[in-house]
Amino acid sequence: MIEHTERKHALLAPSAAHRWMECPPSAKLCEQYEEKPSKFAQQGTDAHELCQFKVEQILGLPTEDPRSKLQYFDNDMEIYTDQYAMYVDTTAMRMGATEVLVEQKVDFSEYVPDGYGHCDCLMYSDTKPKVIDFKYGNGVFVDARYNPQMMCYALGALKILGDKADSINDISMEIFQPRMHSISYFSMQKDELLEWAENELKEKAQLAYNGEGKLNAGQH
């Protein structure tokens, strides 16, 4: 059963990994400013809540309809979250998933100090884990290929498996972005993921956590 609790974002949140990996000092610098969610960010939050409800409903989990509490609920959000829920259900059936976890907290603190996040959906079969992320934005295409947010989630997915991860060869990552009419797919070898985590993620995360490293301006 998934508990509906208020999230506290980590300093090194996986959703911002593209930024703090490219510019490690930015994590501490951003912490000094109060976070003021935009209309678009709140739309995304509302859509995620509705996605969670619909997938939990399909899975037969105790859940609560959030529609009456959502600020930006409209017919488009109804349609796009329906598409996501159907996609999750169909994907789980196709891969023969033995477990589906919704809004699952994942821990990758072995590589990132206090590293954790919440993954929209994790699926496990006998042969492979799959990470699915829902993006409600319609202005920027988000690619699953070598996406650091998805790779952090993948590390957390492997940790949940424990010793069973030894038999896993690769892990799938998918970004479902319905307003862009896009589903981005990426499959990564487990050994490559762990090598990236040990040789790149770990070093940059420690610099970011300490407020050290080189300032690097850019689109990130």
CSV table of C-alpha atoms in Angstrom, one decimal:
chain,number,residue,atom,x,y,z
A,1,MET,CA,0.0,0.0,0.0
A,2,ILE,CA,1.3,3.4,-0.9
A,3,GLU,CA,1.2,6.1,1.8
A,4,HIS,CA,0.2,9.6,0.6
A,5,THR,CA,2.6,11.8,2.6
A,6,GLU,CA,4.1,15.2,1.9
A,7,ARG,CA,7.3,15.0,0.2
A,8,LYS,CA,10.5,16.6,1.4
A,9,HIS,CA,12.9,17.1,-1.5
A,10,ALA,CA,16.5,16.1,-1.1
A,11,LEU,CA,19.3,18.6,-1.5
A,12,LEU,CA,20.5,16.6,-4.4
A,13,ALA,CA,17.2,15.7,-5.9
A,14,PRO,CA,17.3,13.4,-8.9
A,15,SER,CA,15.0,15.8,-10.9
A,16,ALA,CA,17.8,18.4,-10.7
A,17,ALA,CA,20.7,16.0,-11.3
A,18,HIS,CA,21.3,17.4,-14.8
A,19,ARG,CA,22.0,20.7,-13.2
A,20,TRP,CA,24.1,19.8,-10.1
A,21,MET,CA,26.2,17.3,-12.0
A,22,GLU,CA,27.1,20.0,-14.6
A,23,CYS,CA,27.5,22.7,-12.0
A,24,PRO,CA,28.0,21.2,-8.5
A,25,PRO,CA,28.0,24.4,-6.5
A,26,SER,CA,24.5,25.2,-7.8
A,27,ALA,CA,22.8,22.8,-5.3
A,28,LYS,CA,23.9,24.8,-2.2
A,29,LEU,CA,23.4,28.1,-3.9
A,30,CYS,CA,19.8,27.3,-4.9
A,31,GLU,CA,19.2,26.1,-1.3
A,32,GLN,CA,19.5,29.8,-0.2
A,33,TYR,CA,16.4,30.8,-2.1
A,34,GLU,CA,12.8,30.0,-1.2
A,35,GLU,CA,11.2,27.7,-3.8
A,36,LYS,CA,8.2,29.3,-5.4
A,37,PRO,CA,6.4,26.8,-7.7
A,38,SER,CA,5.2,28.2,-11.0
A,39,LYS,CA,1.8,27.6,-12.5
A,40,PHE,CA,3.4,25.0,-14.8
A,41,ALA,CA,5.1,23.2,-11.9
A,42,GLN,CA,1.8,23.0,-10.0
A,43,GLN,CA,0.0,21.7,-13.1
A,44,GLY,CA,2.6,18.9,-13.2
A,45,THR,CA,2.1,18.2,-9.5
A,46,ASP,CA,-1.6,18.0,-10.0
A,47,ALA,CA,-1.2,15.7,-13.0
A,48,HIS,CA,1.1,13.4,-11.0
A,49,GLU,CA,-1.4,13.1,-8.2
A,50,LEU,CA,-4.1,12.1,-10.6
A,51,CYS,CA,-1.8,9.6,-12.3
A,52,GLN,CA,-1.0,8.0,-8.9
A,53,PHE,CA,-4.7,7.7,-8.1
A,54,LYS,CA,-5.6,6.1,-11.5
A,55,VAL,CA,-2.8,3.6,-11.4
A,56,GLU,CA,-3.5,2.6,-7.8
A,57,GLN,CA,-7.1,2.2,-8.8
A,58,ILE,CA,-6.2,-0.2,-11.6
A,59,LEU,CA,-4.0,-2.1,-9.2
A,60,GLY,CA,-6.8,-2.4,-6.6
A,61,LEU,CA,-4.9,-0.4,-4.0
A,62,PRO,CA,-6.7,1.8,-1.4
A,63,THR,CA,-6.6,5.3,-2.8
A,64,GLU,CA,-8.5,8.6,-2.8
A,65,ASP,CA,-9.7,10.6,-5.8
A,66,PRO,CA,-7.9,13.9,-5.7
A,67,ARG,CA,-9.8,15.7,-8.5
A,68,SER,CA,-11.8,18.0,-6.2
A,69,LYS,CA,-8.5,19.3,-4.6
A,70,LEU,CA,-6.5,19.9,-7.8
A,71,GLN,CA,-6.0,23.5,-8.8
A,72,TYR,CA,-5.5,22.9,-12.5
A,73,PHE,CA,-7.7,19.9,-13.2
A,74,ASP,CA,-9.4,20.0,-16.6
A,75,ASN,CA,-10.5,17.8,-19.5
A,76,ASP,CA,-7.0,17.6,-21.0
A,77,MET,CA,-5.5,16.5,-17.7
A,78,GLU,CA,-8.2,13.8,-17.5
A,79,ILE,CA,-7.4,12.5,-20.9
A,80,TYR,CA,-3.6,12.6,-20.6
A,81,THR,CA,-3.6,10.9,-17.2
A,82,ASP,CA,-6.0,8.2,-18.5
A,83,GLN,CA,-3.4,7.6,-21.3
A,84,TYR,CA,-0.6,7.2,-18.7
A,85,ALA,CA,-2.6,4.8,-16.5
A,86,MET,CA,-3.5,2.7,-19.5
A,87,TYR,CA,0.1,2.7,-20.6
A,88,VAL,CA,1.3,1.5,-17.2
A,89,ASP,CA,-1.3,-1.2,-17.1
A,90,THR,CA,-0.6,-2.4,-20.7
A,91,THR,CA,3.2,-2.3,-20.1
A,92,ALA,CA,2.9,-4.3,-16.9
A,93,MET,CA,0.9,-7.0,-18.7
A,94,ARG,CA,3.2,-7.2,-21.6
A,95,MET,CA,6.4,-7.6,-19.5
A,96,GLY,CA,4.7,-10.0,-17.1
A,97,ALA,CA,5.4,-7.8,-14.1
A,98,THR,CA,5.3,-9.6,-10.8
A,99,GLU,CA,5.3,-6.3,-8.9
A,100,VAL,CA,4.3,-2.7,-9.7
A,101,LEU,CA,5.2,0.1,-7.3
A,102,VAL,CA,3.6,3.6,-7.6
A,103,GLU,CA,5.3,6.8,-6.4
A,104,GLN,CA,7.9,4.6,-4.8
A,105,LYS,CA,10.6,6.2,-2.7
A,106,VAL,CA,14.0,5.0,-3.9
A,107,ASP,CA,17.4,5.3,-2.2
A,108,PHE,CA,20.7,5.8,-4.0
A,109,SER,CA,22.6,7.2,-1.1
A,110,GLU,CA,25.5,4.8,-1.8
A,111,TYR,CA,26.5,7.2,-4.5
A,112,VAL,CA,24.8,10.5,-3.6
A,113,PRO,CA,24.9,11.8,0.0
A,114,ASP,CA,21.4,11.6,1.4
A,115,GLY,CA,20.3,10.6,-2.1
A,116,TYR,CA,16.7,9.6,-2.5
A,117,GLY,CA,13.7,10.4,-4.7
A,118,HIS,CA,10.2,9.3,-5.6
A,119,CYS,CA,9.8,7.3,-8.8
A,120,ASP,CA,6.4,7.5,-10.6
A,121,CYS,CA,6.4,3.8,-11.4
A,122,LEU,CA,8.7,0.8,-10.9
A,123,MET,CA,8.0,-2.6,-12.4
A,124,TYR,CA,9.7,-5.8,-11.8
A,125,SER,CA,9.6,-9.1,-13.8
A,126,ASP,CA,11.7,-12.2,-13.3
A,127,THR,CA,14.3,-10.8,-15.8
A,128,LYS,CA,14.4,-7.0,-15.7
A,129,PRO,CA,13.3,-3.9,-13.7
A,130,LYS,CA,11.6,-1.0,-15.5
A,131,VAL,CA,11.5,2.6,-14.5
A,132,ILE,CA,8.7,4.8,-15.8
A,133,ASP,CA,8.5,8.6,-15.4
A,134,PHE,CA,5.6,10.8,-16.3
A,135,LYS,CA,6.3,14.3,-17.6
A,136,TYR,CA,3.3,16.7,-18.1
A,137,GLY,CA,5.3,19.5,-19.7
A,138,ASN,CA,4.6,20.3,-23.3
A,139,GLY,CA,7.4,22.8,-24.1
A,140,VAL,CA,10.6,20.7,-23.8
A,141,PHE,CA,11.1,17.1,-25.0
A,142,VAL,CA,12.7,15.0,-22.3
A,143,ASP,CA,14.9,12.2,-23.5
A,144,ALA,CA,15.3,9.0,-21.5
A,145,ARG,CA,18.8,8.3,-23.0
A,146,TYR,CA,21.5,8.7,-20.4
A,147,ASN,CA,19.1,10.8,-18.4
A,148,PRO,CA,20.7,11.3,-14.9
A,149,GLN,CA,17.3,11.5,-13.1
A,150,MET,CA,16.2,8.2,-14.6
A,151,MET,CA,19.6,6.6,-13.9
A,152,CYS,CA,19.4,7.6,-10.3
A,153,TYR,CA,15.9,6.0,-10.1
A,154,ALA,CA,17.4,2.9,-11.8
A,155,LEU,CA,20.1,2.7,-9.1
A,156,GLY,CA,17.3,2.9,-6.5
A,157,ALA,CA,15.3,0.2,-8.3
A,158,LEU,CA,18.4,-2.2,-8.2
A,159,LYS,CA,18.8,-1.5,-4.5
A,160,ILE,CA,15.2,-2.6,-3.8
A,161,LEU,CA,16.0,-5.9,-5.4
A,162,GLY,CA,18.8,-6.6,-3.0
A,163,ASP,CA,20.6,-9.8,-3.8
A,164,LYS,CA,18.2,-10.5,-6.7
A,165,ALA,CA,19.9,-7.7,-8.6
A,166,ASP,CA,22.9,-10.0,-9.1
A,167,SER,CA,21.0,-11.8,-11.8
A,168,ILE,CA,19.9,-8.6,-13.6
A,169,ASN,CA,21.8,-7.8,-16.8
A,170,ASP,CA,20.0,-4.5,-17.8
A,171,ILE,CA,17.3,-2.1,-16.8
A,172,SER,CA,14.7,-0.3,-18.8
A,173,MET,CA,13.9,3.4,-18.5
A,174,GLU,CA,10.9,5.1,-20.1
A,175,ILE,CA,9.6,8.7,-20.1
A,176,PHE,CA,5.9,9.1,-20.9
A,177,GLN,CA,5.3,12.7,-22.1
A,178,PRO,CA,1.7,12.7,-23.5
A,179,ARG,CA,1.4,16.4,-24.3
A,180,MET,CA,4.5,16.0,-26.5
A,181,HIS,CA,3.0,12.8,-27.9
A,182,SER,CA,6.2,11.1,-26.9
A,183,ILE,CA,7.4,8.0,-25.2
A,184,SER,CA,11.2,7.9,-24.9
A,185,TYR,CA,12.8,4.5,-24.3
A,186,PHE,CA,16.2,3.5,-23.1
A,187,SER,CA,17.7,0.2,-22.0
A,188,MET,CA,21.1,0.3,-20.1
A,189,GLN,CA,23.4,-2.5,-19.1
A,190,LYS,CA,23.6,-2.8,-15.4
A,191,ASP,CA,27.4,-2.8,-15.4
A,192,GLU,CA,27.4,0.4,-17.4
A,193,LEU,CA,25.0,2.0,-15.0
A,194,LEU,CA,27.1,1.0,-11.9
A,195,GLU,CA,30.3,2.2,-13.6
A,196,TRP,CA,28.7,5.6,-14.2
A,197,ALA,CA,27.5,5.8,-10.6
A,198,GLU,CA,30.9,4.9,-9.2
A,199,ASN,CA,33.1,6.9,-11.5
A,200,GLU,CA,31.0,10.0,-12.4
A,201,LEU,CA,27.9,10.4,-10.2
A,202,LYS,CA,29.6,9.8,-6.9
A,203,GLU,CA,32.3,12.4,-7.3
A,204,LYS,CA,30.1,15.1,-8.7
A,205,ALA,CA,27.4,14.5,-6.0
A,206,GLN,CA,30.0,14.8,-3.2
A,207,LEU,CA,31.2,18.1,-4.7
A,208,ALA,CA,27.6,19.3,-4.9
A,209,TYR,CA,26.8,18.2,-1.4
A,210,ASN,CA,29.9,20.1,-0.1
A,211,GLY,CA,29.1,23.2,-2.2
A,212,GLU,CA,32.4,22.7,-4.0
A,213,GLY,CA,33.5,22.4,-7.6
A,214,LYS,CA,33.5,24.7,-10.6
A,215,LEU,CA,30.6,27.0,-11.4
A,216,ASN,CA,29.5,26.3,-14.9
A,217,ALA,CA,26.7,28.3,-16.6
A,218,GLY,CA,24.6,26.8,-19.3
A,219,GLN,CA,21.1,25.5,-20.2
A,220,HIS,CA,21.2,23.1,-17.3
